Amino acid sequence: YTEVHEIIVPHLGHIPIAKGDFHALPTKAKKFIAFYADYLKPRGIFICDGSNEEATEIIHKLEERGTLEQLEKYENCYVCRTDPADVARVESKTWICTKEKHKTVPRCHGDAKGGLGQWISPEDCQKELQSRFPGCMAGRMMYVIPFSMGPVGSPLSKIGIEITDSNYVLLCMRVMTRVTSKIWEVLGDGDFVKCIHSMGCPRPWRKKVVNHWPCNPERIFIAHFPEERKVKSFGSGYGGNSLLGKKCFALRIANAIARDEGWMAEHMLIMGITKPGGKEHYIAAAFPSACGKTNLAMLESTLPGWKVRCVGDDIAWMRFNEKGELRAINPEAGFFGVAPGTNWKTNPNAMASFQKNSIFTNVAKTDDGSYYWEGLEDEVEDKNIGITTWLGKRWKIGEEGKAAHPNARFCSPAAQCPIIHPKWEDPEGVPIDAILFGGRRPEGVPLVFESYGWNHGVLVGAACKSEATAAAEFHGKKIMHDPMAMRPFMGYNFGEYLDHWLQFGRQSGLKLPKIFHVNWFRTGADGHFLWPGFGDNIRVLDWVCKRVEDKDVAVESAIGYLPTKGSIDLSGIEDKVKWDELFSLPKDYWKSDIEETKAFLDREVGDDLPKEICEEIKKMQERINKM
Ligand code: GDP
Ligand code: PGA
Ligand code: MN
Ligand code: MN
C-alpha cells in the first residue's frame, strides 16, 4: 500500500471540513490528512486549535452522549468509564515494525519470551493494518490534533500530529501535550511524527457499545514504525494505547530517535530536591508502571525544611550538553496518574493538581459529585454516602468489591501542580545528578543501594524486576523482568540500547550521574511493607544527595554500596523501622537472583549483550559467592 508521499492534495470534495482552515496548513500536513481521510473514510475532518472553547464544545457533546459525567464538586472535572474490556495497556498487541528484525529485537538464544520489544515484518504488519484501518472511521469525525512534546518551539521539542476518531483522546491529549494552532507555524516544511489512532468501530457498528465507550478489544493492534517516525493504533481508547504522544511517541519512537541522535528517552520522573540552606540536586528515577514515579516526583517531605519540586512524573528526554552535564526535560504537559492509593496523606500535590480541569477514567463517583477510589476511605466526610462504582453499580464504603479499577487514572495539567518546578519548561532542561532504578520487590532487595560506577549501574538497571501491576494486561503478582523500567517501551534492539548507555561511560568529559537502586516495597514476615514510603522516601533521597556530594556514608557490600548504619535519618520513625530487616542481604536470594538475571540476559539479549555487562555480572557473582 503506497504511503502519503504520492498523494497529491486533495480530493476532499466528499469529506467536509467541519472545523479549521485545511488549505492554510503546511503542505506535508495537508498531504498526511488528505491521505488518511481518503483511507479511513470519516464523515468529517475537525482540525483542532487547542482552544478552551473547542474543549467545552466537545465536553458538552460527550456529556449528552453519556461518555462523560461532570464531577459537580470541582471546576471543569469529569469522570469517564470505559468498556471494562479496555482498561490498560496491551503489551501482547504492541509491535515494532522494521525491515530488519534485529533492529527491533536482540539476536537472542532460543525463543525470546521476555517481551523486550515485539517485532513484526513490514509485510505481516501491512496485512494486519489492511484488515483493520480502511474505512474504520466511517460515520465518525476525524480529529486532527497538532501537538508538541516539550515546549512549543524549543530546540529539544518534537512535533506530532495525531489523527483520531475519539474525542476522549482529544480531551486528554490537550492535557498531556501542548495542543495549539501555533504548531503549524513552528512546523512549516518540517517533518512530524505521524500518529494514527482509531477506536475501530465504523458505523453502522453492530456490536454492543458498553458505557458509551466504543472500542474493539479483540482487534487491538498497535504498530510503531521507528524508521518512518509513525504510529498506528487500532481498537483501544485506553490512555497508554491511544494518547499516542505519550508511550508510543515520547518513549518508543523517541527512544529510537534518541539512539540515532545521541540522547536518551527514558521512562523516568524528574525532580529537584533542596535541603534547608543546601544546593538543589536533580534526580531522575525509572520505576515500572504503577511502582511509584508520580508519588516520588511530587513527594511532600516528612523531614522539616526540605523542598521537593516536580519537573516530570513519567518520561524524561535527556542529553549531555557541551559542558558534559546530563540535561533532562519532561516532554509532557500533564499527569496521567494512578488514582487508587492517591489521597491527601500519600500525595497531596497530586490531589491539588486535579481539583480542576481534569479527566478521571474508571474511578467511582459519590452522590455529592466527587471522585472516589480505594485509598480515599478516610477522607470522605459522609462514610455512608452513595457511590456509583467504575462499573456503574451502586455501592457503599465497606461493601464487597472495588469502587475504582486498580488502573483508574487522573489526567490533569502539570501547571496545576503546587510544586511544579519553575524550570519545568526550561528548554535547557535540568542537570541530573543521580539516576534511581526501582520496582516492587517484596523479597531480598534492600531499601537503597548505590552502584559501583556507571557500568555496574547499567547492569543494576538491566536487572530491574517488579511485581506485575494493573497498568498492563498481566494478572497476579508475579515478578517480571522490567529492565530500566522500559520493557514495554523499547523502540529498538535492547542489546544496542544497553550499549548506547554504556558508550556514555566510554566517552571522556561527561559528568556521569551516580546510579542507585531503591525499593519501597520490601515486606516483612507478616506481609506488611517494612518501609513507610511516600513522604518518608525523602530520607532515602537525603542519603542519595549525600552520596552525590561524596559524603562518607556508605559501606561496600556484594550488591553495591549500602548506607552505613544510622546514615539514613529516621528521626520520628525509629520505632517503626527495622533497619536490619530492611537492609539484610540473604545470600541464597542474591545467588539465585544473579543467576536468574544472567540466564535472562543470555537468553533474551544473547549475542547482542555487551561484554561490559557480562563482566559486571561476573564481578557481581564473585562478590556474592564471597558473602
Ligand atoms: P507510577 O505509575 O510509577 O507513577 O506510580 P504511582 O506513583 O502512581 O504509584 C502507583 C501505586 O503505588 C499507587 O497506588 C501508590 O499509592 C503506590 N505507591 C507509590 N509510592 C509508594 C510508596 O512509597 N510506598 C507504597 N507502599 N506504595 C506506594
Ligand atoms: P505510569 O504510566 O508509569 O504512571 O503507570 C502509565 C504507564 O506506564 O502505562
Ligand atoms: Mn509510565
Ligand atoms: Mn505515574
XYZ file of C-alpha atoms and ligand atoms in Angstrom:
666
model
C 0.000 0.000 0.000
C 1.518 3.304 -1.011
C 2.079 5.959 1.590
C 1.481 9.652 1.953
C 4.129 10.886 -0.461
C 2.294 10.002 -3.682
C -0.984 11.622 -2.844
C -1.497 14.990 -4.458
C -3.538 17.438 -2.411
C -6.538 16.551 -2.103
C -9.834 15.182 -3.271
C -11.687 16.179 -0.201
C -14.799 17.198 -2.057
C -16.787 14.420 -0.450
C -15.465 14.814 3.095
C -16.492 18.082 4.726
C -14.039 20.066 6.818
C -16.065 20.538 9.996
C -13.545 22.878 11.544
C -10.299 24.623 10.677
C -8.695 26.031 7.560
C -7.340 22.977 5.797
C -5.829 24.903 2.911
C -3.746 27.117 5.197
C -1.874 24.144 6.689
C 1.709 23.221 5.759
C 1.864 21.028 2.652
C 3.136 17.914 4.407
C 0.340 18.155 6.950
C -2.236 18.580 4.169
C -0.956 15.512 2.360
C -0.979 13.480 5.561
C -4.538 14.488 6.434
C -5.817 14.014 2.893
C -4.272 10.579 2.619
C -5.791 9.337 5.865
C -9.156 10.952 5.229
C -9.335 9.017 1.992
C -8.127 5.796 3.658
C -10.216 5.931 6.854
C -13.387 7.471 5.338
C -14.580 9.660 8.221
C -17.789 11.706 7.898
C -15.845 14.925 8.500
C -12.496 16.446 9.383
C -12.070 18.501 12.547
C -8.781 20.373 12.760
C -8.207 21.138 16.422
C -6.916 24.517 17.576
C -6.451 23.625 21.245
C -8.703 26.440 22.499
C -10.873 26.179 25.592
C -13.999 26.834 23.514
C -13.161 23.783 21.467
C -12.779 21.656 24.593
C -16.045 22.958 26.060
C -17.907 22.089 22.871
C -16.528 18.527 22.874
C -17.190 18.063 26.589
C -20.837 19.089 26.166
C -21.248 16.608 23.352
C -19.726 13.816 25.412
C -21.911 14.678 28.388
C -25.031 14.491 26.235
C -23.942 11.146 24.884
C -23.155 9.824 28.372
C -19.430 9.266 27.862
C -18.500 11.951 30.376
C -20.172 12.818 33.636
C -19.434 16.041 35.447
C -17.992 15.964 38.975
C -20.069 18.806 40.389
C -17.834 19.329 43.411
C -14.962 20.542 41.254
C -14.450 23.019 38.478
C -14.379 21.538 34.984
C -13.772 17.946 36.120
C -15.308 14.873 34.522
C -15.393 11.150 35.008
C -15.310 8.700 32.134
C -15.943 4.972 32.387
C -14.508 2.737 29.717
C -15.736 -0.542 28.370
C -14.452 -2.921 31.103
C -12.612 -4.786 28.352
C -10.446 -1.723 27.657
C -8.702 -0.701 30.877
C -4.916 -0.928 30.412
C -2.023 -1.070 28.002
C -1.915 -4.285 25.983
C 1.703 -5.343 25.595
C 0.876 -8.525 23.683
C -0.684 -6.441 20.897
C 2.017 -3.785 20.721
C 4.525 -4.151 17.887
C 7.615 -2.550 16.417
C 7.865 -2.807 12.649
C 11.268 -2.538 10.971
C 12.578 -4.112 7.769
C 15.318 -5.879 9.640
C 14.235 -7.963 12.618
C 17.332 -7.256 14.683
C 16.863 -3.533 14.536
C 13.962 -4.244 16.887
C 14.839 -7.360 18.882
C 18.167 -8.825 20.022
C 19.821 -11.867 18.455
C 18.666 -13.944 21.373
C 19.463 -17.541 22.205
C 16.375 -19.670 21.703
C 12.860 -18.350 21.954
C 12.707 -14.895 23.451
C 9.777 -14.543 25.824
C 10.953 -11.584 27.809
C 8.844 -9.067 25.926
C 11.798 -6.774 25.191
C 10.037 -5.481 22.102
C 7.864 -7.478 19.723
C 8.959 -7.362 16.105
C 6.679 -7.644 13.114
C 7.781 -7.624 9.481
C 6.507 -4.870 7.168
C 4.593 -7.470 5.123
C 2.828 -9.026 8.103
C 2.206 -5.622 9.603
C 0.683 -4.355 6.397
C -1.685 -7.323 6.327
C -2.820 -6.629 9.861
C -3.283 -2.925 9.155
C -5.117 -3.546 5.892
C -7.607 -5.800 7.641
C -8.402 -3.052 10.124
C -7.881 0.529 9.003
C -9.559 1.029 5.609
C -12.884 2.746 6.254
C -12.550 2.328 10.032
C -13.754 5.891 10.722
C -16.921 5.581 8.660
C -19.686 7.670 10.193
C -17.297 9.265 12.689
C -15.459 12.558 12.911
C -11.734 12.540 12.266
C -9.978 14.848 14.734
C -6.620 16.240 13.662
C -4.537 17.121 16.716
C -1.330 19.111 16.211
C 0.866 18.769 19.300
C 4.318 19.409 20.641
C 6.221 17.155 23.021
C 8.223 19.673 25.004
C 7.601 23.452 24.978
C 6.361 24.704 21.593
C 9.314 25.833 19.503
C 12.077 24.644 21.863
C 15.040 23.042 20.069
C 14.632 19.906 22.189
C 10.928 19.547 21.405
C 9.373 17.382 18.724
C 6.119 17.860 16.860
C 3.481 15.239 16.196
C 0.088 15.148 14.549
C -2.455 12.673 15.871
C -5.438 11.670 13.818
C -8.150 10.034 15.923
C -11.873 9.299 15.926
C -12.024 9.513 19.723
C -12.911 12.838 21.296
C -11.850 11.478 24.692
C -8.385 11.155 23.163
C -8.577 14.765 22.016
C -9.526 15.964 25.517
C -6.707 14.013 27.177
C -4.118 14.963 24.541
C -4.916 18.617 25.288
C -3.859 17.983 28.877
C -0.931 15.637 28.279
C 0.696 17.531 25.401
C 0.737 21.074 24.032
C -2.082 21.298 21.503
C -2.248 24.661 19.731
C -2.527 26.004 16.204
C 0.904 27.646 16.724
C 2.240 24.184 15.887
C 1.508 24.795 12.208
C 3.771 27.884 12.170
C 6.579 26.175 14.041
C 6.267 23.112 11.816
C 6.437 24.879 8.466
C 8.041 22.489 5.982
C 9.440 20.307 8.749
C 8.696 16.680 9.498
C 6.462 15.458 12.284
C 5.721 12.160 13.973
C 2.638 10.674 12.341
C 0.156 9.271 14.839
C -2.942 7.465 13.609
C -5.488 6.183 16.091
C -8.919 4.651 15.725
C -11.298 3.008 18.167
C -12.035 0.613 15.342
C -15.828 0.871 15.349
C -17.002 2.207 11.980
C -20.715 2.930 11.595
C -23.013 1.134 11.283
C -21.499 -0.731 14.242
C -23.481 -3.849 15.057
C -21.755 -4.895 18.276
C -22.910 -3.529 21.613
C -21.149 -0.370 22.769
C -20.595 -0.651 26.524
C -20.597 2.543 28.649
C -20.764 4.744 25.543
C -17.117 3.762 25.047
C -16.683 2.407 21.544
C -13.663 0.129 21.192
C -12.725 -3.139 19.556
C -10.686 -5.096 22.123
C -10.395 -8.334 20.147
C -8.825 -6.439 17.273
C -6.365 -4.216 19.157
C -3.195 -3.663 17.169
C -0.592 -1.016 17.977
C 2.225 -0.691 15.471
C 5.288 1.535 15.642
C 7.483 2.448 12.688
C 10.596 3.997 14.205
C 12.266 4.376 10.801
C 9.313 6.347 9.431
C 8.530 8.048 12.764
C 4.980 6.761 12.675
C 2.469 5.043 14.982
C -0.766 3.272 14.105
C -3.051 2.233 16.937
C -6.353 0.399 16.480
C -9.119 -0.819 18.744
C -8.377 0.693 22.154
C -9.265 4.082 23.635
C -7.301 3.483 26.832
C -4.616 6.111 27.575
C -1.377 4.217 27.053
C -2.746 2.754 23.799
C -4.448 5.857 22.438
C -2.752 9.058 23.661
C -0.062 8.471 21.091
C 2.130 11.397 22.174
C 2.881 9.574 25.407
C 4.128 5.976 25.416
C 4.143 5.442 21.653
C 5.909 8.650 20.596
C 7.706 10.090 23.652
C 9.026 6.653 24.640
C 9.102 4.072 21.816
C 9.641 6.313 18.777
C 11.758 8.857 20.695
C 13.835 6.029 22.151
C 14.897 5.056 18.633
C 15.401 8.679 17.514
C 17.474 9.298 20.646
C 19.804 6.425 19.856
C 20.413 7.829 16.362
C 20.924 11.366 17.666
C 22.957 10.520 20.779
C 20.481 11.216 23.567
C 18.077 9.198 25.745
C 14.293 8.871 26.038
C 13.503 7.119 29.301
C 10.579 6.037 31.491
C 11.661 8.376 34.291
C 10.353 11.046 36.606
C 12.461 14.168 37.109
C 12.606 16.053 40.412
C 14.577 18.757 42.180
C 15.467 18.358 45.873
C 16.741 21.125 48.131
C 17.887 20.643 51.704
C 17.466 23.528 54.152
C 20.157 26.005 53.093
C 21.553 23.487 50.622
C 22.153 23.238 46.913
C 19.450 21.797 44.700
C 20.070 18.303 43.330
C 18.150 16.828 40.431
C 17.205 13.178 40.294
C 15.688 11.065 37.524
C 14.056 7.789 38.508
C 12.861 4.831 36.462
C 10.286 2.525 38.051
C 7.909 0.277 36.109
C 4.333 1.449 35.601
C 2.391 1.783 38.861
C 5.529 1.467 41.025
C 5.715 4.970 42.466
C 7.073 7.515 39.937
C 4.228 10.017 40.222
C 4.286 9.797 44.013
C 8.034 10.277 44.275
C 8.038 13.150 41.781
C 5.550 15.051 43.973
C 6.855 13.957 47.343
C 5.806 16.020 50.363
C 8.722 15.730 52.780
C 8.176 14.392 56.291
C 11.551 15.867 57.267
C 11.192 19.561 58.014
C 12.699 22.201 55.757
C 13.141 20.142 52.587
C 11.840 21.436 49.301
C 10.912 18.975 46.562
C 9.826 20.228 43.156
C 8.445 18.220 40.277
C 9.780 18.550 36.732
C 8.035 15.471 35.327
C 6.393 12.267 36.557
C 6.707 9.693 33.766
C 9.032 10.461 30.859
C 12.458 12.103 30.599
C 14.319 13.176 27.465
C 17.962 13.554 28.424
C 21.016 14.801 26.593
C 24.605 15.604 27.600
C 25.314 19.268 26.836
C 28.632 20.786 25.728
C 29.694 21.094 29.384
C 29.193 17.361 29.797
C 26.128 17.743 32.044
C 23.203 15.405 31.562
C 20.241 17.714 30.957
C 16.667 16.424 31.218
C 13.340 17.773 30.009
C 9.827 16.490 30.593
C 8.242 16.206 27.126
C 4.726 16.032 28.574
C 2.386 18.769 29.781
C 0.215 16.778 32.159
C -0.037 13.815 34.502
C -1.828 10.582 33.673
C -1.524 9.185 37.167
C -2.757 6.103 39.009
C -5.756 7.212 41.093
C -6.151 4.401 43.669
C -3.877 4.971 46.651
C -3.728 8.719 45.995
C -5.055 10.822 48.894
C -4.234 13.971 50.865
C -1.833 11.982 53.050
C 0.059 9.964 50.416
C 0.190 12.554 47.649
C -1.334 15.953 48.490
C 0.373 17.576 45.493
C -1.300 15.212 43.045
C -4.608 15.838 44.832
C -4.152 19.597 44.487
C -3.252 19.168 40.792
C -6.571 17.589 39.850
C -9.046 19.833 41.695
C -9.984 21.457 38.379
C -9.700 20.941 34.604
C -9.148 17.193 34.961
C -10.496 13.971 33.499
C -10.841 10.853 35.631
C -11.047 7.469 33.970
C -12.538 4.376 35.645
C -12.900 5.963 39.059
C -16.126 5.885 41.101
C -18.381 8.867 41.793
C -20.055 9.825 45.067
C -23.634 11.073 45.118
C -22.423 14.539 46.099
C -20.373 14.892 42.925
C -16.892 13.818 43.958
C -14.455 11.250 42.590
C -13.856 8.176 44.711
C -11.370 5.288 44.757
C -9.647 2.856 47.110
C -7.477 4.905 49.449
C -9.992 7.742 49.970
C -11.979 5.891 52.700
C -10.686 8.140 55.490
C -11.140 11.366 53.569
C -14.813 11.084 52.685
C -16.880 13.162 55.122
C -20.052 11.083 54.906
C -18.922 7.441 55.229
C -22.427 6.336 54.337
C -22.658 8.244 51.077
C -23.976 6.502 47.986
C -21.309 5.719 45.405
C -21.501 4.606 41.786
C -18.563 2.325 41.006
C -16.481 2.380 37.841
C -18.764 -0.420 36.639
C -21.864 1.686 37.259
C -23.010 -0.354 40.289
C -24.459 1.210 43.433
C -22.045 0.716 46.311
C -21.046 1.903 49.775
C -17.748 2.051 51.629
C -17.182 -1.251 53.421
C -19.147 -3.329 50.934
C -17.540 -6.075 48.937
C -15.693 -5.369 45.706
C -13.789 -2.350 44.488
C -15.140 1.101 43.707
C -12.476 2.008 41.138
C -10.474 -0.073 38.693
C -6.928 -0.568 40.073
C -5.578 1.166 36.944
C -8.032 4.083 37.201
C -6.291 7.323 36.243
C -6.467 11.073 36.737
C -5.449 13.279 33.854
C -4.513 16.791 34.953
C -2.388 19.719 33.738
C 1.162 19.722 35.156
C 0.974 23.500 35.544
C -1.654 22.989 38.281
C 0.769 21.067 40.493
C 1.594 23.289 43.507
C 5.215 22.112 43.489
C 5.791 22.202 39.750
C 9.381 23.337 39.221
C 9.853 26.892 37.877
C 12.232 25.320 35.323
C 9.834 22.592 34.212
C 9.521 24.173 30.770
C 13.119 25.380 30.521
C 14.393 24.349 27.070
C 17.863 23.743 28.573
C 16.441 21.117 30.908
C 17.759 20.454 34.419
C 21.125 18.813 35.255
C 20.726 15.249 36.515
C 22.985 14.273 39.445
C 21.590 10.832 40.157
C 19.549 8.143 38.455
C 17.425 5.754 40.502
C 16.080 2.410 39.388
C 13.446 0.506 41.320
C 10.408 -1.719 41.345
C 8.148 -3.720 43.604
C 10.470 -6.232 45.245
C 8.769 -7.891 48.231
C 11.820 -10.036 48.975
C 15.570 -9.730 49.390
C 16.173 -6.251 47.946
C 17.220 -3.554 50.445
C 15.694 -0.077 50.710
C 18.551 1.512 48.776
C 22.000 0.740 47.379
C 24.430 2.544 45.109
C 26.171 1.012 42.127
C 29.960 0.797 41.942
C 30.045 3.019 38.876
C 28.380 3.634 35.527
C 28.752 0.146 34.028
C 27.623 -1.569 37.213
C 24.749 0.918 37.309
C 23.714 -0.093 33.808
C 23.631 -3.723 34.978
C 21.558 -2.700 38.013
C 19.103 -1.076 35.577
C 19.130 -4.070 33.235
C 18.446 -6.375 36.181
C 15.321 -4.483 37.287
C 12.320 -6.620 38.108
C 8.970 -5.926 39.639
C 5.693 -7.471 40.642
C 3.203 -7.135 37.803
C 0.692 -4.284 38.251
C -2.674 -3.330 36.775
C -1.034 -0.922 34.291
C -0.914 -3.665 31.631
C -2.763 -6.898 30.943
C -0.821 -9.197 33.302
C -2.696 -10.774 36.174
C -1.462 -11.779 39.611
C 1.602 -10.514 41.371
C 4.273 -12.482 39.582
C 7.739 -10.940 39.483
C 8.611 -9.875 35.950
C 11.778 -8.540 34.402
C 11.497 -4.895 33.506
C 14.968 -3.677 32.552
C 15.329 0.063 33.015
C 11.522 0.056 33.511
C 11.495 0.064 29.705
C 10.342 -3.455 28.846
C 7.025 -2.269 27.391
C 8.534 0.817 25.781
C 11.653 -0.328 23.931
C 11.824 1.161 20.442
C 14.866 -0.806 19.234
C 17.174 -3.753 19.961
C 17.651 -3.924 23.727
C 21.290 -5.054 23.395
C 22.024 -1.917 21.376
C 20.137 0.097 23.964
C 22.438 -1.223 26.698
C 25.406 -0.388 24.511
C 24.002 3.107 23.980
C 24.013 3.597 27.760
C 27.498 2.087 28.097
C 29.046 4.292 25.413
C 28.385 7.349 27.578
C 30.709 5.666 30.084
C 33.371 5.222 27.400
C 33.369 8.914 26.479
C 35.575 11.341 28.326
C 34.422 14.678 29.649
C 30.920 13.595 30.668
C 29.694 14.150 34.213
C 28.007 10.797 34.674
C 25.256 10.723 37.282
C 25.588 8.190 40.104
C 23.222 5.253 39.755
C 21.168 3.853 42.662
C 18.522 1.190 43.232
C 15.624 1.757 45.617
C 12.841 -0.493 46.877
C 9.896 0.909 48.867
C 8.071 -2.413 48.721
C 10.062 -4.954 50.743
C 7.745 -6.875 53.073
C 8.311 -8.484 56.465
C 7.234 -11.924 57.645
C 3.730 -10.544 58.329
C 3.383 -9.415 54.711
C 3.416 -5.705 55.577
C 5.713 -3.170 53.956
C 8.882 -2.685 56.022
C 9.221 0.916 54.883
C 6.546 3.609 55.363
C 7.214 5.032 51.883
C 5.638 8.153 50.338
C 6.762 11.332 52.202
C 9.284 9.311 54.190
C 11.117 8.466 50.983
C 12.795 11.874 51.442
C 15.014 10.109 53.989
C 16.397 7.930 51.222
C 16.758 10.897 48.871
C 18.681 12.685 51.625
C 21.156 9.788 51.645
C 21.317 9.812 47.845
C 22.120 13.554 47.917
C 24.863 12.929 50.488
C 26.396 10.361 48.163
C 26.137 12.799 45.258
C 28.142 15.178 47.485
C 30.672 12.349 48.064
C 29.940 12.109 51.786
C 31.381 9.089 53.555
C 28.088 7.396 54.482
C 28.357 4.080 52.623
C 29.851 0.639 53.078
C 30.693 -1.865 50.373
C 28.547 -4.966 50.003
C 28.141 -7.714 47.439
C 25.494 -5.793 45.510
C 26.796 -2.226 45.828
C 27.312 0.480 48.453
C 24.836 0.282 51.326
C 24.139 3.098 53.788
C 26.289 2.849 56.917
C 24.060 2.065 59.855
C 22.374 5.226 61.063
C 23.243 7.268 57.955
C 19.602 7.406 56.913
C 17.731 9.936 59.029
C 14.995 8.017 60.852
C 14.075 10.739 63.347
C 10.468 10.291 64.359
C 10.087 6.818 62.841
C 12.863 4.943 64.691
C 10.427 2.579 66.362
C 8.604 1.784 63.101
C 11.635 0.824 61.035
C 13.606 -2.397 61.465
C 16.933 -1.442 59.932
C 18.458 -4.932 59.891
C 15.468 -6.467 58.143
C 15.249 -3.596 55.672
C 18.909 -3.897 54.686
C 19.628 -7.606 55.064
C 21.148 -9.367 52.037
C 20.128 -13.029 52.113
C 22.977 -14.829 50.359
C 20.801 -17.577 48.839
C 18.403 -14.988 47.491
C 21.135 -12.987 45.761
C 22.916 -16.083 44.495
C 19.841 -17.264 42.673
C 18.841 -13.727 41.720
C 22.063 -13.005 39.834
C 21.967 -16.444 38.198
C 18.431 -15.840 37.088
C 19.320 -12.362 35.791
C 22.285 -13.787 33.883
C 20.099 -16.515 32.370
C 17.500 -13.908 31.402
C 20.014 -11.608 29.710
C 21.795 -14.533 27.988
C 18.518 -15.870 26.673
C 16.822 -12.595 25.753
C 19.732 -10.442 24.618
C 22.049 -13.231 23.521
C 24.714 -12.170 21.052
C 23.809 -8.522 21.485
C 24.628 -8.485 25.211
C 27.529 -6.033 25.612
C 30.682 -7.545 27.101
C 30.798 -4.886 29.835
C 27.508 -6.270 31.152
C 28.904 -9.823 31.158
C 31.931 -8.546 33.086
C 29.739 -6.780 35.626
C 27.651 -9.931 36.082
C 30.826 -11.917 36.718
C 32.099 -9.420 39.278
C 28.716 -9.455 40.985
C 28.719 -13.265 41.134
C 32.215 -13.278 42.615
C 31.195 -10.769 45.264
C 28.071 -12.739 46.110
C 29.991 -16.024 46.346
C 32.291 -14.389 48.874
C 29.389 -13.275 51.097
P 3.720 5.309 38.720
O 2.705 4.599 37.906
O 5.083 4.699 38.604
O 3.720 6.764 38.509
O 3.315 5.029 40.247
P 2.416 5.913 41.238
O 3.233 6.950 41.912
O 1.180 6.350 40.573
O 2.062 4.805 42.316
C 1.418 3.603 41.967
C 0.818 2.978 43.201
O 1.853 2.700 44.130
C -0.179 3.879 43.887
O -1.268 3.109 44.335
C 0.585 4.437 45.053
O -0.237 4.739 46.146
C 1.584 3.319 45.376
N 2.854 3.875 45.923
C 3.575 4.886 45.403
N 4.661 5.182 46.187
C 4.623 4.307 47.217
C 5.464 4.103 48.369
O 6.469 4.775 48.599
N 5.101 3.072 49.212
C 3.995 2.317 48.981
N 3.710 1.352 49.856
N 3.167 2.490 47.910
C 3.478 3.472 47.042
P 2.667 5.079 34.866
O 2.163 5.492 33.406
O 4.119 4.741 34.642
O 2.430 6.328 35.628
O 1.920 3.911 35.404
C 1.355 4.752 32.606
C 2.008 3.512 32.060
O 3.242 3.346 32.197
O 1.281 2.734 31.464
Mn 4.573 5.212 32.675
Mn 2.656 7.829 37.051
